[in-house]
JSON list of C-alpha atoms in Angstrom, two decimals:
[
{"chain": "O", "resi": 1, "resn": "MET", "atom": "CA", "xyz": [-13.08, 37.65, 27.46]},
{"chain": "O", "resi": 2, "resn": "PRO", "atom": "CA", "xyz": [-14.18, 40.36, 24.96]},
{"chain": "O", "resi": 3, "resn": "ASP", "atom": "CA", "xyz": [-10.63, 41.70, 25.11]},
{"chain": "O", "resi": 4, "resn": "LEU", "atom": "CA", "xyz": [-9.29, 38.22, 24.23]},
{"chain": "O", "resi": 5, "resn": "ILE", "atom": "CA", "xyz": [-11.62, 38.00, 21.22]},
{"chain": "O", "resi": 6, "resn": "GLU", "atom": "CA", "xyz": [-10.47, 41.38, 19.93]},
{"chain": "O", "resi": 7, "resn": "ARG", "atom": "CA", "xyz": [-6.81, 40.41, 20.38]},
{"chain": "O", "resi": 8, "resn": "PHE", "atom": "CA", "xyz": [-7.55, 37.04, 18.65]},
{"chain": "O", "resi": 9, "resn": "LYS", "atom": "CA", "xyz": [-9.22, 38.89, 15.75]},
{"chain": "O", "resi": 10, "resn": "ALA", "atom": "CA", "xyz": [-6.11, 41.06, 15.47]},
{"chain": "O", "resi": 11, "resn": "GLY", "atom": "CA", "xyz": [-3.99, 37.90, 15.19]},
{"chain": "O", "resi": 12, "resn": "GLU", "atom": "CA", "xyz": [-2.03, 38.54, 18.37]},
{"chain": "O", "resi": 13, "resn": "PRO", "atom": "CA", "xyz": [0.06, 35.36, 19.02]},
{"chain": "O", "resi": 14, "resn": "ASP", "atom": "CA", "xyz": [-0.62, 35.25, 22.77]},
{"chain": "O", "resi": 15, "resn": "ALA", "atom": "CA", "xyz": [-4.36, 35.53, 22.17]},
{"chain": "O", "resi": 16, "resn": "VAL", "atom": "CA", "xyz": [-4.27, 32.77, 19.56]},
{"chain": "O", "resi": 17, "resn": "ARG", "atom": "CA", "xyz": [-2.38, 30.51, 22.01]},
{"chain": "O", "resi": 18, "resn": "THR", "atom": "CA", "xyz": [-4.89, 31.28, 24.77]},
{"chain": "O", "resi": 19, "resn": "VAL", "atom": "CA", "xyz": [-7.85, 30.47, 22.52]},
{"chain": "O", "resi": 20, "resn": "TYR", "atom": "CA", "xyz": [-6.13, 27.23, 21.55]},
{"chain": "O", "resi": 21, "resn": "ARG", "atom": "CA", "xyz": [-5.45, 26.25, 25.19]},
{"chain": "O", "resi": 22, "resn": "GLU", "atom": "CA", "xyz": [-9.03, 27.00, 26.21]},
{"chain": "O", "resi": 23, "resn": "HIS", "atom": "CA", "xyz": [-10.77, 25.24, 23.31]},
{"chain": "O", "resi": 24, "resn": "ALA", "atom": "CA", "xyz": [-8.43, 22.56, 21.91]},
{"chain": "O", "resi": 25, "resn": "GLY", "atom": "CA", "xyz": [-9.89, 19.83, 24.14]},
{"chain": "O", "resi": 26, "resn": "ALA", "atom": "CA", "xyz": [-13.46, 20.48, 23.04]},
{"chain": "O", "resi": 27, "resn": "VAL", "atom": "CA", "xyz": [-12.42, 20.84, 19.38]},
{"chain": "O", "resi": 28, "resn": "THR", "atom": "CA", "xyz": [-10.61, 17.49, 19.68]},
{"chain": "O", "resi": 29, "resn": "THR", "atom": "CA", "xyz": [-13.79, 15.91, 21.04]},
{"chain": "O", "resi": 30, "resn": "VAL", "atom": "CA", "xyz": [-15.78, 17.25, 18.08]},
{"chain": "O", "resi": 31, "resn": "ALA", "atom": "CA", "xyz": [-13.15, 15.98, 15.62]},
{"chain": "O", "resi": 32, "resn": "ARG", "atom": "CA", "xyz": [-12.91, 12.51, 17.18]},
{"chain": "O", "resi": 33, "resn": "SER", "atom": "CA", "xyz": [-16.69, 12.11, 17.28]},
{"chain": "O", "resi": 34, "resn": "ILE", "atom": "CA", "xyz": [-16.74, 12.49, 13.49]},
{"chain": "O", "resi": 35, "resn": "VAL", "atom": "CA", "xyz": [-13.52, 10.88, 12.21]},
{"chain": "O", "resi": 36, "resn": "HIS", "atom": "CA", "xyz": [-13.06, 8.15, 14.87]},
{"chain": "O", "resi": 37, "resn": "ASP", "atom": "CA", "xyz": [-9.29, 8.14, 14.32]},
{"chain": "O", "resi": 38, "resn": "PRO", "atom": "CA", "xyz": [-6.96, 9.83, 16.82]},
{"chain": "O", "resi": 39, "resn": "GLU", "atom": "CA", "xyz": [-4.31, 10.75, 14.25]},
{"chain": "O", "resi": 40, "resn": "LEU", "atom": "CA", "xyz": [-6.81, 12.15, 11.77]},
{"chain": "O", "resi": 41, "resn": "ALA", "atom": "CA", "xyz": [-8.56, 13.99, 14.61]},
{"chain": "O", "resi": 42, "resn": "ALA", "atom": "CA", "xyz": [-5.25, 15.63, 15.57]},
{"chain": "O", "resi": 43, "resn": "ASP", "atom": "CA", "xyz": [-4.87, 16.82, 11.97]},
{"chain": "O", "resi": 44, "resn": "VAL", "atom": "CA", "xyz": [-8.44, 18.15, 12.03]},
{"chain": "O", "resi": 45, "resn": "VAL", "atom": "CA", "xyz": [-7.74, 20.10, 15.24]},
{"chain": "O", "resi": 46, "resn": "GLN", "atom": "CA", "xyz": [-4.63, 21.65, 13.73]},
{"chain": "O", "resi": 47, "resn": "GLN", "atom": "CA", "xyz": [-6.46, 22.57, 10.52]},
{"chain": "O", "resi": 48, "resn": "THR", "atom": "CA", "xyz": [-9.37, 23.98, 12.54]},
{"chain": "O", "resi": 49, "resn": "PHE", "atom": "CA", "xyz": [-7.16, 26.44, 14.42]},
{"chain": "O", "resi": 50, "resn": "VAL", "atom": "CA", "xyz": [-5.27, 27.42, 11.27]},
{"chain": "O", "resi": 51, "resn": "LYS", "atom": "CA", "xyz": [-8.59, 28.12, 9.53]},
{"chain": "O", "resi": 52, "resn": "ALA", "atom": "CA", "xyz": [-9.86, 30.04, 12.57]},
{"chain": "O", "resi": 53, "resn": "TRP", "atom": "CA", "xyz": [-6.66, 32.09, 12.72]},
{"chain": "O", "resi": 54, "resn": "ARG", "atom": "CA", "xyz": [-6.94, 32.94, 8.99]},
{"chain": "O", "resi": 55, "resn": "ALA", "atom": "CA", "xyz": [-10.63, 33.85, 9.31]},
{"chain": "O", "resi": 56, "resn": "ALA", "atom": "CA", "xyz": [-10.31, 35.64, 12.69]},
{"chain": "O", "resi": 57, "resn": "ARG", "atom": "CA", "xyz": [-10.84, 39.13, 11.22]},
{"chain": "O", "resi": 58, "resn": "ARG", "atom": "CA", "xyz": [-14.26, 38.04, 9.93]},
{"chain": "O", "resi": 59, "resn": "PHE", "atom": "CA", "xyz": [-15.40, 36.68, 13.31]},
{"chain": "O", "resi": 60, "resn": "GLU", "atom": "CA", "xyz": [-18.32, 38.70, 14.69]},
{"chain": "O", "resi": 61, "resn": "GLY", "atom": "CA", "xyz": [-17.17, 40.14, 17.99]},
{"chain": "O", "resi": 62, "resn": "GLY", "atom": "CA", "xyz": [-20.46, 39.87, 19.88]},
{"chain": "O", "resi": 63, "resn": "ARG", "atom": "CA", "xyz": [-20.69, 36.10, 19.49]},
{"chain": "O", "resi": 64, "resn": "GLU", "atom": "CA", "xyz": [-19.20, 33.27, 21.51]},
{"chain": "O", "resi": 65, "resn": "ILE", "atom": "CA", "xyz": [-16.03, 31.88, 19.95]},
{"chain": "O", "resi": 66, "resn": "ALA", "atom": "CA", "xyz": [-16.59, 28.24, 21.02]},
{"chain": "O", "resi": 67, "resn": "PRO", "atom": "CA", "xyz": [-19.56, 27.46, 18.71]},
{"chain": "O", "resi": 68, "resn": "TRP", "atom": "CA", "xyz": [-17.71, 29.12, 15.83]},
{"chain": "O", "resi": 69, "resn": "LEU", "atom": "CA", "xyz": [-14.65, 26.91, 16.45]},
{"chain": "O", "resi": 70, "resn": "TYR", "atom": "CA", "xyz": [-16.82, 23.77, 16.78]},
{"chain": "O", "resi": 71, "resn": "SER", "atom": "CA", "xyz": [-18.49, 24.57, 13.47]},
{"chain": "O", "resi": 72, "resn": "ILE", "atom": "CA", "xyz": [-15.11, 24.94, 11.76]},
{"chain": "O", "resi": 73, "resn": "ALA", "atom": "CA", "xyz": [-13.98, 21.66, 13.38]},
{"chain": "O", "resi": 74, "resn": "ARG", "atom": "CA", "xyz": [-17.12, 19.85, 12.23]},
{"chain": "O", "resi": 75, "resn": "HIS", "atom": "CA", "xyz": [-16.75, 21.00, 8.63]},
{"chain": "O", "resi": 76, "resn": "THR", "atom": "CA", "xyz": [-13.02, 20.26, 8.63]},
{"chain": "O", "resi": 77, "resn": "ALA", "atom": "CA", "xyz": [-13.63, 16.75, 10.02]},
{"chain": "O", "resi": 78, "resn": "ILE", "atom": "CA", "xyz": [-16.28, 16.02, 7.39]},
{"chain": "O", "resi": 79, "resn": "ASP", "atom": "CA", "xyz": [-13.91, 17.25, 4.67]},
{"chain": "O", "resi": 80, "resn": "ALA", "atom": "CA", "xyz": [-11.14, 15.04, 6.09]},
{"chain": "O", "resi": 81, "resn": "LEU", "atom": "CA", "xyz": [-13.44, 12.00, 5.99]},
{"chain": "O", "resi": 82, "resn": "ARG", "atom": "CA", "xyz": [-14.44, 12.75, 2.40]},
{"chain": "O", "resi": 83, "resn": "SER", "atom": "CA", "xyz": [-10.79, 13.14, 1.47]},
{"chain": "O", "resi": 84, "resn": "GLU", "atom": "CA", "xyz": [-9.96, 9.77, 3.04]},
{"chain": "O", "resi": 85, "resn": "MET", "atom": "CA", "xyz": [-12.72, 8.13, 1.01]},
{"chain": "O", "resi": 86, "resn": "LYS", "atom": "CA", "xyz": [-11.65, 9.57, -2.35]},
{"chain": "O", "resi": 87, "resn": "PRO", "atom": "CA", "xyz": [-9.71, 7.40, -4.78]},
{"chain": "O", "resi": 88, "resn": "THR", "atom": "CA", "xyz": [-6.05, 8.26, -4.98]},
{"chain": "O", "resi": 89, "resn": "ARG", "atom": "CA", "xyz": [-4.77, 10.42, -7.80]},
{"chain": "O", "resi": 90, "resn": "GLY", "atom": "CA", "xyz": [-4.66, 8.72, -11.15]},
{"chain": "O", "resi": 91, "resn": "GLY", "atom": "CA", "xyz": [-8.07, 7.11, -10.67]},
{"chain": "O", "resi": 92, "resn": "HIS", "atom": "CA", "xyz": [-6.82, 4.26, -8.50]},
{"chain": "O", "resi": 93, "resn": "GLU", "atom": "CA", "xyz": [-8.99, 2.71, -5.85]},
{"chain": "O", "resi": 94, "resn": "PRO", "atom": "CA", "xyz": [-8.42, 3.87, -2.26]},
{"chain": "O", "resi": 95, "resn": "GLU", "atom": "CA", "xyz": [-5.73, 1.92, -0.46]},
{"chain": "O", "resi": 96, "resn": "ILE", "atom": "CA", "xyz": [-6.98, -0.86, 1.75]},
{"chain": "O", "resi": 97, "resn": "ASP", "atom": "CA", "xyz": [-4.83, -2.61, 4.32]},
{"chain": "O", "resi": 98, "resn": "ARG", "atom": "CA", "xyz": [-4.95, -6.34, 3.82]},
{"chain": "O", "resi": 99, "resn": "GLY", "atom": "CA", "xyz": [-3.24, -9.04, 5.77]},
{"chain": "O", "resi": 100, "resn": "VAL", "atom": "CA", "xyz": [-0.43, -10.84, 4.05]},
{"chain": "O", "resi": 101, "resn": "GLU", "atom": "CA", "xyz": [-0.49, -14.57, 4.36]},
{"chain": "O", "resi": 102, "resn": "ALA", "atom": "CA", "xyz": [2.89, -16.12, 4.98]},
{"chain": "O", "resi": 103, "resn": "GLU", "atom": "CA", "xyz": [3.94, -18.61, 2.37]},
{"chain": "O", "resi": 104, "resn": "SER", "atom": "CA", "xyz": [4.07, -22.15, 3.68]},
{"chain": "O", "resi": 105, "resn": "PHE", "atom": "CA", "xyz": [7.35, -23.98, 4.01]},
{"chain": "O", "resi": 106, "resn": "GLU", "atom": "CA", "xyz": [6.22, -26.45, 1.34]},
{"chain": "O", "resi": 107, "resn": "ARG", "atom": "CA", "xyz": [5.47, -23.66, -1.14]},
{"chain": "O", "resi": 108, "resn": "THR", "atom": "CA", "xyz": [8.83, -22.01, -0.44]},
{"chain": "O", "resi": 109, "resn": "TRP", "atom": "CA", "xyz": [10.58, -25.33, -0.92]},
{"chain": "O", "resi": 110, "resn": "GLU", "atom": "CA", "xyz": [8.75, -25.96, -4.21]},
{"chain": "O", "resi": 111, "resn": "ARG", "atom": "CA", "xyz": [9.72, -22.52, -5.46]},
{"chain": "O", "resi": 112, "resn": "PHE", "atom": "CA", "xyz": [13.35, -23.24, -4.55]},
{"chain": "O", "resi": 113, "resn": "GLU", "atom": "CA", "xyz": [13.25, -26.59, -6.34]},
{"chain": "O", "resi": 114, "resn": "VAL", "atom": "CA", "xyz": [11.82, -25.03, -9.52]},
{"chain": "O", "resi": 115, "resn": "ARG", "atom": "CA", "xyz": [14.45, -22.27, -9.43]},
{"chain": "O", "resi": 116, "resn": "ARG", "atom": "CA", "xyz": [17.20, -24.86, -8.93]},
{"chain": "O", "resi": 117, "resn": "ALA", "atom": "CA", "xyz": [15.89, -26.99, -11.82]},
{"chain": "O", "resi": 118, "resn": "ILE", "atom": "CA", "xyz": [15.79, -23.97, -14.15]},
{"chain": "O", "resi": 119, "resn": "ASP", "atom": "CA", "xyz": [19.30, -22.94, -13.08]},
{"chain": "O", "resi": 120, "resn": "GLY", "atom": "CA", "xyz": [20.47, -26.48, -13.91]},
{"chain": "O", "resi": 121, "resn": "LEU", "atom": "CA", "xyz": [19.41, -26.20, -17.56]},
{"chain": "O", "resi": 122, "resn": "PRO", "atom": "CA", "xyz": [22.01, -25.56, -20.25]},
{"chain": "O", "resi": 123, "resn": "PRO", "atom": "CA", "xyz": [22.29, -21.79, -20.86]},
{"chain": "O", "resi": 124, "resn": "ASP", "atom": "CA", "xyz": [20.60, -21.80, -24.29]},
{"chain": "O", "resi": 125, "resn": "GLU", "atom": "CA", "xyz": [17.60, -23.79, -23.00]},
{"chain": "O", "resi": 126, "resn": "ARG", "atom": "CA", "xyz": [17.42, -21.73, -19.78]},
{"chain": "O", "resi": 127, "resn": "GLU", "atom": "CA", "xyz": [17.22, -18.51, -21.82]},
{"chain": "O", "resi": 128, "resn": "VAL", "atom": "CA", "xyz": [14.31, -19.84, -23.90]},
{"chain": "O", "resi": 129, "resn": "VAL", "atom": "CA", "xyz": [12.45, -20.90, -20.73]},
{"chain": "O", "resi": 130, "resn": "ARG", "atom": "CA", "xyz": [13.15, -17.55, -19.07]},
{"chain": "O", "resi": 131, "resn": "ARG", "atom": "CA", "xyz": [11.87, -15.54, -22.01]},
{"chain": "O", "resi": 132, "resn": "SER", "atom": "CA", "xyz": [8.86, -17.79, -22.51]},
{"chain": "O", "resi": 133, "resn": "HIS", "atom": "CA", "xyz": [7.63, -18.38, -18.96]},
{"chain": "O", "resi": 134, "resn": "LEU", "atom": "CA", "xyz": [9.01, -15.47, -16.98]},
{"chain": "O", "resi": 135, "resn": "LEU", "atom": "CA", "xyz": [8.78, -12.70, -19.57]},
{"chain": "O", "resi": 136, "resn": "GLY", "atom": "CA", "xyz": [5.79, -14.05, -21.52]},
{"chain": "O", "resi": 137, "resn": "TYR", "atom": "CA", "xyz": [7.24, -13.94, -25.05]},
{"chain": "O", "resi": 138, "resn": "THR", "atom": "CA", "xyz": [5.99, -16.21, -27.84]},
{"chain": "O", "resi": 139, "resn": "HIS", "atom": "CA", "xyz": [8.29, -18.58, -29.72]},
{"chain": "O", "resi": 140, "resn": "ASP", "atom": "CA", "xyz": [8.24, -16.19, -32.71]},
{"chain": "O", "resi": 141, "resn": "GLN", "atom": "CA", "xyz": [9.29, -13.28, -30.51]},
{"chain": "O", "resi": 142, "resn": "ILE", "atom": "CA", "xyz": [12.06, -15.30, -28.86]},
{"chain": "O", "resi": 143, "resn": "ALA", "atom": "CA", "xyz": [13.39, -16.41, -32.24]},
{"chain": "O", "resi": 144, "resn": "SER", "atom": "CA", "xyz": [13.47, -12.80, -33.40]},
{"chain": "O", "resi": 145, "resn": "GLN", "atom": "CA", "xyz": [15.11, -11.57, -30.18]},
{"chain": "O", "resi": 146, "resn": "LEU", "atom": "CA", "xyz": [17.80, -14.25, -30.17]},
{"chain": "O", "resi": 147, "resn": "GLY", "atom": "CA", "xyz": [18.29, -14.20, -33.95]},
{"chain": "O", "resi": 148, "resn": "ILE", "atom": "CA", "xyz": [17.72, -17.95, -34.31]},
{"chain": "O", "resi": 149, "resn": "PRO", "atom": "CA", "xyz": [15.20, -20.01, -36.32]},
{"chain": "O", "resi": 150, "resn": "ILE", "atom": "CA", "xyz": [11.84, -20.70, -34.66]},
{"chain": "O", "resi": 151, "resn": "GLY", "atom": "CA", "xyz": [12.51, -24.44, -34.98]},
{"chain": "O", "resi": 152, "resn": "THR", "atom": "CA", "xyz": [15.58, -24.00, -32.78]},
{"chain": "O", "resi": 153, "resn": "VAL", "atom": "CA", "xyz": [13.51, -22.16, -30.18]},
{"chain": "O", "resi": 154, "resn": "LYS", "atom": "CA", "xyz": [10.92, -24.96, -30.20]},
{"chain": "O", "resi": 155, "resn": "SER", "atom": "CA", "xyz": [13.50, -27.72, -29.90]},
{"chain": "O", "resi": 156, "resn": "ARG", "atom": "CA", "xyz": [15.31, -25.93, -27.04]},
{"chain": "O", "resi": 157, "resn": "SER", "atom": "CA", "xyz": [11.97, -25.41, -25.32]},
{"chain": "O", "resi": 158, "resn": "GLY", "atom": "CA", "xyz": [11.02, -29.05, -25.77]},
{"chain": "O", "resi": 159, "resn": "ARG", "atom": "CA", "xyz": [14.35, -30.30, -24.42]},
{"chain": "O", "resi": 160, "resn": "ALA", "atom": "CA", "xyz": [14.14, -27.88, -21.48]},
{"chain": "O", "resi": 161, "resn": "HIS", "atom": "CA", "xyz": [10.63, -29.02, -20.57]},
{"chain": "O", "resi": 162, "resn": "LYS", "atom": "CA", "xyz": [11.70, -32.69, -20.67]},
{"chain": "O", "resi": 163, "resn": "ARG", "atom": "CA", "xyz": [14.66, -31.92, -18.38]},
{"chain": "O", "resi": 164, "resn": "LEU", "atom": "CA", "xyz": [12.41, -29.94, -16.02]},
{"chain": "O", "resi": 165, "resn": "ALA", "atom": "CA", "xyz": [9.84, -32.76, -15.91]},
{"chain": "O", "resi": 166, "resn": "VAL", "atom": "CA", "xyz": [12.53, -35.19, -14.81]},
{"chain": "O", "resi": 167, "resn": "ALA", "atom": "CA", "xyz": [14.12, -32.75, -12.35]},
{"chain": "O", "resi": 168, "resn": "LEU", "atom": "CA", "xyz": [10.76, -31.86, -10.79]},
{"chain": "O", "resi": 169, "resn": "ALA", "atom": "CA", "xyz": [9.09, -35.29, -10.84]},
{"chain": "O", "resi": 170, "resn": "HIS", "atom": "CA", "xyz": [9.39, -35.49, -7.05]},
{"chain": "O", "resi": 171, "resn": "LEU", "atom": "CA", "xyz": [7.17, -32.39, -6.73]},
{"chain": "O", "resi": 172, "resn": "ALA", "atom": "CA", "xyz": [4.46, -33.92, -8.89]},
{"chain": "O", "resi": 173, "resn": "ALA", "atom": "CA", "xyz": [4.64, -37.12, -6.86]},
{"chain": "O", "resi": 174, "resn": "ASN", "atom": "CA", "xyz": [4.22, -35.17, -3.61]},
{"chain": "O", "resi": 175, "resn": "GLN", "atom": "CA", "xyz": [1.18, -33.34, -4.98]},
{"chain": "O", "resi": 176, "resn": "THR", "atom": "CA", "xyz": [-0.58, -36.58, -5.86]},
{"chain": "O", "resi": 177, "resn": "GLY", "atom": "CA", "xyz": [0.06, -37.97, -2.41]},
{"chain": "O", "resi": 178, "resn": "GLU", "atom": "CA", "xyz": [2.72, -40.47, -3.44]},
{"chain": "O", "resi": 179, "resn": "ARG", "atom": "CA", "xyz": [5.72, -40.83, -1.19]},
{"chain": "O", "resi": 180, "resn": "ASP", "atom": "CA", "xyz": [9.27, -41.41, -2.23]},
{"chain": "O", "resi": 181, "resn": "VAL", "atom": "CA", "xyz": [10.00, -44.99, -1.34]},
{"chain": "O", "resi": 182, "resn": "VAL", "atom": "CA", "xyz": [13.44, -45.72, -0.01]},
{"chain": "O", "resi": 183, "resn": "GLN", "atom": "CA", "xyz": [14.32, -49.36, -0.16]},
{"chain": "O", "resi": 184, "resn": "ASP", "atom": "CA", "xyz": [16.27, -50.79, 2.69]},
{"chain": "O", "resi": 185, "resn": "GLU", "atom": "CA", "xyz": [19.34, -52.63, 1.39]},
{"chain": "O", "resi": 186, "resn": "THR", "atom": "CA", "xyz": [20.07, -54.78, 4.41]}
]
């Protein structure tokens, strides 16, 4: 074994592979006990052996190599955990996986109906609604962008909202619990 340590310190590839084969299992156990994530533990093991290989010349020959490797693994695992907890660059919060709730059929249908009603507006009214509700512009801004008087923007908006109220009345009725009544003509 002393010969292996000297060859490892010299950076001999076969010695490095032998040290890895003999100690990778135990280093993995140390890493997993700290990070509790198999993929992150695998990264820690890889980093541990790279660090050990780079620092091999400084390893004191009379010591056991296993505790030295475990110490490197422990510090590397702690650093990996700290890194995982840090906010992302740019000062953003760390990413958190959250479940995505599927949109209900009713909500999808309502969205379709609104889109269809907007598409059914005359082009000049549709453009005012688009800029106002989808892009968030004020009437003054829309008038300036389209090069028309503000009164024209307001009248187009008013007409568009009346048309939308009629076209979407069935949605409002469904939300209040009313049902469309179909009369039987027999």
